[in-house]
XYZ file of C-alpha atoms in Angstrom:
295
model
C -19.111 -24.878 28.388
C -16.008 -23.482 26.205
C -14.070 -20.442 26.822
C -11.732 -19.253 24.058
C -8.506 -17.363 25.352
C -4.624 -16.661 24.218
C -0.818 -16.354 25.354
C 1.882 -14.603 23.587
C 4.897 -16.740 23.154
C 8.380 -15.798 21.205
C 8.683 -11.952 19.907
C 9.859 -11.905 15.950
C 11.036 -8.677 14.473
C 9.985 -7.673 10.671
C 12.177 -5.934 8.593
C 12.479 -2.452 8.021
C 9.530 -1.420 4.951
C 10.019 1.421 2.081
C 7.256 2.757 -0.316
C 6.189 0.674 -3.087
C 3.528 1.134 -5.768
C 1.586 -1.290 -7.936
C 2.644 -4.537 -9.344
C 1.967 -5.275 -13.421
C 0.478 -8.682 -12.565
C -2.917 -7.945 -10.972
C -2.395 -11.373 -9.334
C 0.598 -10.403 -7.617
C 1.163 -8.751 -4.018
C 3.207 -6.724 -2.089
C 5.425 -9.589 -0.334
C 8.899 -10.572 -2.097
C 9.224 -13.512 -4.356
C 9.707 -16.673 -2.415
C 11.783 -19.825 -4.136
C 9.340 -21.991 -2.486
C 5.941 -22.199 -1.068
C 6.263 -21.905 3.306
C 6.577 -25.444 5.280
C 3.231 -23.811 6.943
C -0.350 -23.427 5.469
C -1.809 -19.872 5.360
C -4.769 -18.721 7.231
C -7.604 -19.254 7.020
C -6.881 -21.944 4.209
C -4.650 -24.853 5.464
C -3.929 -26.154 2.202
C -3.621 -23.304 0.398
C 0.243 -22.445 -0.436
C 1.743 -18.857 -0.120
C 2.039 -17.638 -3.402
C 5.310 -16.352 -5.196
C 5.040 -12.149 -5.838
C 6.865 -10.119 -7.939
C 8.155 -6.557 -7.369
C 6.222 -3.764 -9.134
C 7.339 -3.037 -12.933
C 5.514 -0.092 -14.117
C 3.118 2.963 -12.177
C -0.049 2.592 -12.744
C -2.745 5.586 -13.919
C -3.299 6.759 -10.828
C -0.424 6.890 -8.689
C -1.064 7.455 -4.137
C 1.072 10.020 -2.911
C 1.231 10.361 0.852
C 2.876 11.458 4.293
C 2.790 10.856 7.851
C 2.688 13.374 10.334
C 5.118 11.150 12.810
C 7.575 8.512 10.984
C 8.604 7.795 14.545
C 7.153 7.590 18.149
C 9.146 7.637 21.454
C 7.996 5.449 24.173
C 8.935 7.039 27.428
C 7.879 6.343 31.166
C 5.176 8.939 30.640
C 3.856 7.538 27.217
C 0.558 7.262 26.912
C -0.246 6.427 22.931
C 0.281 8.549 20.094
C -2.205 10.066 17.332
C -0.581 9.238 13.839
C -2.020 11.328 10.916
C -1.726 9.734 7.560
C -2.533 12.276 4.655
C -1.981 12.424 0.810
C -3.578 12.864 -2.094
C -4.074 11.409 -5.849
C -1.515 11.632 -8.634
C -3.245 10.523 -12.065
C -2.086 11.988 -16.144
C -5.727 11.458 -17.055
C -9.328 12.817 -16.210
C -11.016 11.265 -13.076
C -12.840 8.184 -13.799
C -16.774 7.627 -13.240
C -16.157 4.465 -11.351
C -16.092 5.458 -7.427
C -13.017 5.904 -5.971
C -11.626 4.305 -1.892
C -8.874 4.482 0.171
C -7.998 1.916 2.673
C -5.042 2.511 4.922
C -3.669 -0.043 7.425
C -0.980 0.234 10.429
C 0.794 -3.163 11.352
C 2.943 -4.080 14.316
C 5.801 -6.312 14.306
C 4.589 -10.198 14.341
C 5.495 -12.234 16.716
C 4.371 -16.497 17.435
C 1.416 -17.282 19.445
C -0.317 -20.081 21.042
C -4.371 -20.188 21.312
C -5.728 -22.068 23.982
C -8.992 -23.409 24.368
C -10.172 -24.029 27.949
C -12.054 -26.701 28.975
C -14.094 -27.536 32.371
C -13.516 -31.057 33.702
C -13.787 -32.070 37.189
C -15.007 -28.935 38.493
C -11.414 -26.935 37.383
C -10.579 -24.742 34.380
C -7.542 -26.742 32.224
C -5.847 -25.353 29.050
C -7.094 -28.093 26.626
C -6.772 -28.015 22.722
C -4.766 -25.304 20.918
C -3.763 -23.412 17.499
C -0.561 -22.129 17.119
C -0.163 -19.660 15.153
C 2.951 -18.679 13.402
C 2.646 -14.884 12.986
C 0.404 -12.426 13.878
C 0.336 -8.717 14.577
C 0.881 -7.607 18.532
C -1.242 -4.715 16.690
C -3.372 -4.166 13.409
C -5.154 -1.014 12.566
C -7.509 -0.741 9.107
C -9.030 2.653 8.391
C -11.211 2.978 4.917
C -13.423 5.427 3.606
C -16.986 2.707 3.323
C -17.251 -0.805 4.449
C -14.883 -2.935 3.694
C -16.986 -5.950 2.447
C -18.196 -3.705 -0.005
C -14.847 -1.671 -1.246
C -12.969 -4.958 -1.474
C -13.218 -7.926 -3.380
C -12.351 -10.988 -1.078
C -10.135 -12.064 -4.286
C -8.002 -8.819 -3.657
C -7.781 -8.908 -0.065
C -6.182 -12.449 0.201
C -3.971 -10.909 -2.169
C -2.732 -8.056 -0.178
C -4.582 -9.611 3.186
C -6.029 -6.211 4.058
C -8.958 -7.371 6.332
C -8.566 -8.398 10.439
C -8.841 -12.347 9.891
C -5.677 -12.651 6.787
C -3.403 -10.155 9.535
C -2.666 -13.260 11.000
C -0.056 -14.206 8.405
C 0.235 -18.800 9.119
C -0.121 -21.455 11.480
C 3.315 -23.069 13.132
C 2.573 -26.224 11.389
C -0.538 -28.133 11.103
C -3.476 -27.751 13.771
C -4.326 -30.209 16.083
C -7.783 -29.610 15.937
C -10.778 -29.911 13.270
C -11.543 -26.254 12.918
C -9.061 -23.656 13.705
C -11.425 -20.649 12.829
C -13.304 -20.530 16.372
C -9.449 -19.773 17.604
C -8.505 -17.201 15.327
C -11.977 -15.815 15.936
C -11.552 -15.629 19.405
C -7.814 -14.299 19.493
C -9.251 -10.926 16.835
C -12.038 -10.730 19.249
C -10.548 -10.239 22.536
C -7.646 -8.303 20.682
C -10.697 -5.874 19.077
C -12.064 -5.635 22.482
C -8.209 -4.443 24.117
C -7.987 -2.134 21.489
C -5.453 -3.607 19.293
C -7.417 -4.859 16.476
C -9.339 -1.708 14.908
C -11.620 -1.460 12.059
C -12.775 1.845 11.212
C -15.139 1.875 8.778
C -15.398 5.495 7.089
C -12.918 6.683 8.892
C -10.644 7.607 6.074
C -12.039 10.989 4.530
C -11.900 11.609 0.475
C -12.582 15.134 -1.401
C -13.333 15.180 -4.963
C -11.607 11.929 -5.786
C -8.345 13.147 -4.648
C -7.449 14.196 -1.164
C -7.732 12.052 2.008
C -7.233 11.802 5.476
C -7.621 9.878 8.156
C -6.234 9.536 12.181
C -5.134 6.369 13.542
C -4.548 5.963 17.620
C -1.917 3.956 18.671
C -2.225 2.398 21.894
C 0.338 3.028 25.357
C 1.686 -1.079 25.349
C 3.185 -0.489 21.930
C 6.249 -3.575 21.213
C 8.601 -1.825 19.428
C 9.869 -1.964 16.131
C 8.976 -1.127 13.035
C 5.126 -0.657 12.177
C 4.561 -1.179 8.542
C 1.975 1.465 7.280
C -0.211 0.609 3.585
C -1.978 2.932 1.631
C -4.607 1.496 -1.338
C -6.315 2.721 -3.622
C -8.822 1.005 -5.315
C -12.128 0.738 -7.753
C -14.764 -1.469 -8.503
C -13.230 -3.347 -5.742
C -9.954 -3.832 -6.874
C -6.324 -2.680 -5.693
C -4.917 -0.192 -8.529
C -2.088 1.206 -6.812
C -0.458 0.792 -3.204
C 2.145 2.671 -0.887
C 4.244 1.322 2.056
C 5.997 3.491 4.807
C 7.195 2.950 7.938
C 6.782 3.999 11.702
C 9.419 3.375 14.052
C 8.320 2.912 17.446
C 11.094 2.596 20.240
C 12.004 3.033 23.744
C 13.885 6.453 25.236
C 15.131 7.853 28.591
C 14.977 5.899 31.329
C 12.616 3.335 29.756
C 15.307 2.107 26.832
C 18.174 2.403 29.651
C 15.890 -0.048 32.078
C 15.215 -2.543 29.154
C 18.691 -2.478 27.760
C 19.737 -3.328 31.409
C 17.536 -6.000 31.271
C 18.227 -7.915 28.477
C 21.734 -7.089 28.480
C 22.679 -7.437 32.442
C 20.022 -9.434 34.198
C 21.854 -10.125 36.921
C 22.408 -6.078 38.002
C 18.719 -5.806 36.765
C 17.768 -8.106 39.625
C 20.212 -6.944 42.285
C 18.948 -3.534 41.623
C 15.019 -4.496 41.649
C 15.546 -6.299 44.811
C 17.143 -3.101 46.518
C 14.538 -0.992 45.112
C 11.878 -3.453 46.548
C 13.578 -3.923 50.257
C 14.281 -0.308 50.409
C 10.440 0.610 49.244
C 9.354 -1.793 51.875
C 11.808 -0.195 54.654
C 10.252 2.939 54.010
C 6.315 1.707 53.720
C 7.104 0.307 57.230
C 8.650 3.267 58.992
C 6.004 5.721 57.638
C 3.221 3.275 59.041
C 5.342 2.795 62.461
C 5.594 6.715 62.987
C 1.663 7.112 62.029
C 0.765 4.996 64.646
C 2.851 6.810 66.808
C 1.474 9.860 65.952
């Protein structure tokens, strides 16, 4: 018998994102061109090379215009998640098309490296056997769309923009050691869905008349921070006609940044002062439970 689990390994920041709108070349994406393709295959495709993707040229005829209620969240001692409302509406020069209109909006953590670790029973004792290792993937991934997303989006368009839970996680560290890598990446979304960091809220995102939308997306308390990269698509007949980037910073205040700064930048106090705070919380534990006795 199999069990499927996961560690986190090195933290990698992403760059700071700005709003964008929709490329000329229907074949293109929202990532900048690359000179050449990445010394790693892409999920879930190992052979399959990242392709090169152009900046957008021109606005297309119907244009997403949208805001945030929060473009930043402060994690204190007392944080407990935050509630992000993400609004807009449609901008178009023309009358409203027959074809059906949906939105699909995602929220994306900062990747970071990972190693997935299959566990294996021999002799009686639990061992870490075979493993993926996967070279980026979201500590969180939210995707919010007004009808299910298997029938909104064409598969072709989501490994272009990879909207959907499986293409978050962006390419393995090199090539697999194993046959099939999918059971991995299967289990790592799962037990991230079942935490609460993977989301997929199907009509949760709500149009009127073509136009307006809204939707709510919660972020959890163990937030990493950095800066979460928020998309906005539109799209008919399956297809991605216009797109719009934002982002939500998410960082540390008060006594939380002061106690991480400390620890990252002077370990050594950090540990003195832990170690007081631990001998003088035991001190006091015992001389409470000495005078009850007493008592």
């Amino acid at each position: 018998m199999r069990a499927l689990l996961f560690c986190v390994a090195i933290f990698c920041p992403v760059d700071a994102l700005a709003q964008s709108t929709m490329p000329q070349n229907p074949e293109a994406g929202l990532l900048p061109p690359l000179a050449a393709p990445e010394p790693y295959p892409l999920f879930p495709d190992p052979g399959r090379p990242r392709a090169a993707v152009p900046e957008n040229a021109s606005a297309p005829p119907e244009q997403v215009v949208a805001g945030l209620s929060d473009s930043s969240v402060a994690i204190t001692t007392s944080f407990d998640g935050s509630d992000i409302l993400i609004y807009g509406a449609i901008k178009r020069e023309a009358p409203i098309p027959d074809r059906p209109l949906d939105v699909i909006v995602t929220i994306e953590a900062p990747s970071e490296p990972l190693t997935i670790w299959r566990k294996e029973r021999r002799a009686g004792i639990w061992i870490n056997a075979d493993r993926v290792e996967v070279g980026a993937a979201p500590s969180y991934y939210a995707v919010a769309t007004t009808g299910p997303l298997d029938q909104i989006l064409s598969p072709d368009w989501d490994n272009r923009y990879r909207i959907s839970l499986p293409l978050a996680l962006r390419a393995f560290a090199g090539a697999p050691d194993v046959v099939d890598s999918v059971p991995f990446t299967e289990a790592l979304i799962r037990i991230r869905q079942q935490n609460g960091h993977y989301r997929l809220e199907e009509g949760a995102v709500t149009l009127v008349e073509d136009t307006l939308f809204r939707t709510d997306i919660r972020l959890p308390a163990n937030l990493v921070e950095g800066d979460y990269k928020t998309r906005i698509f539109l799209l008919r007949d399956g297809q991605v006609i216009d797109a719009y980037r934002a982002a939500i910073e998410v960082r540390k205040v008060g006594l939380e940044r002061w106690l991480y700064r400390l620890a990252f930048d002077q370990p050594f106090l950090y540990g003195v002062m832990s170690l007081a705070v631990a001998v003088a919380a035991g001190w006091g534990a015992s001389a409470g439970f000495r005078k009850l006795r007493r008592a």
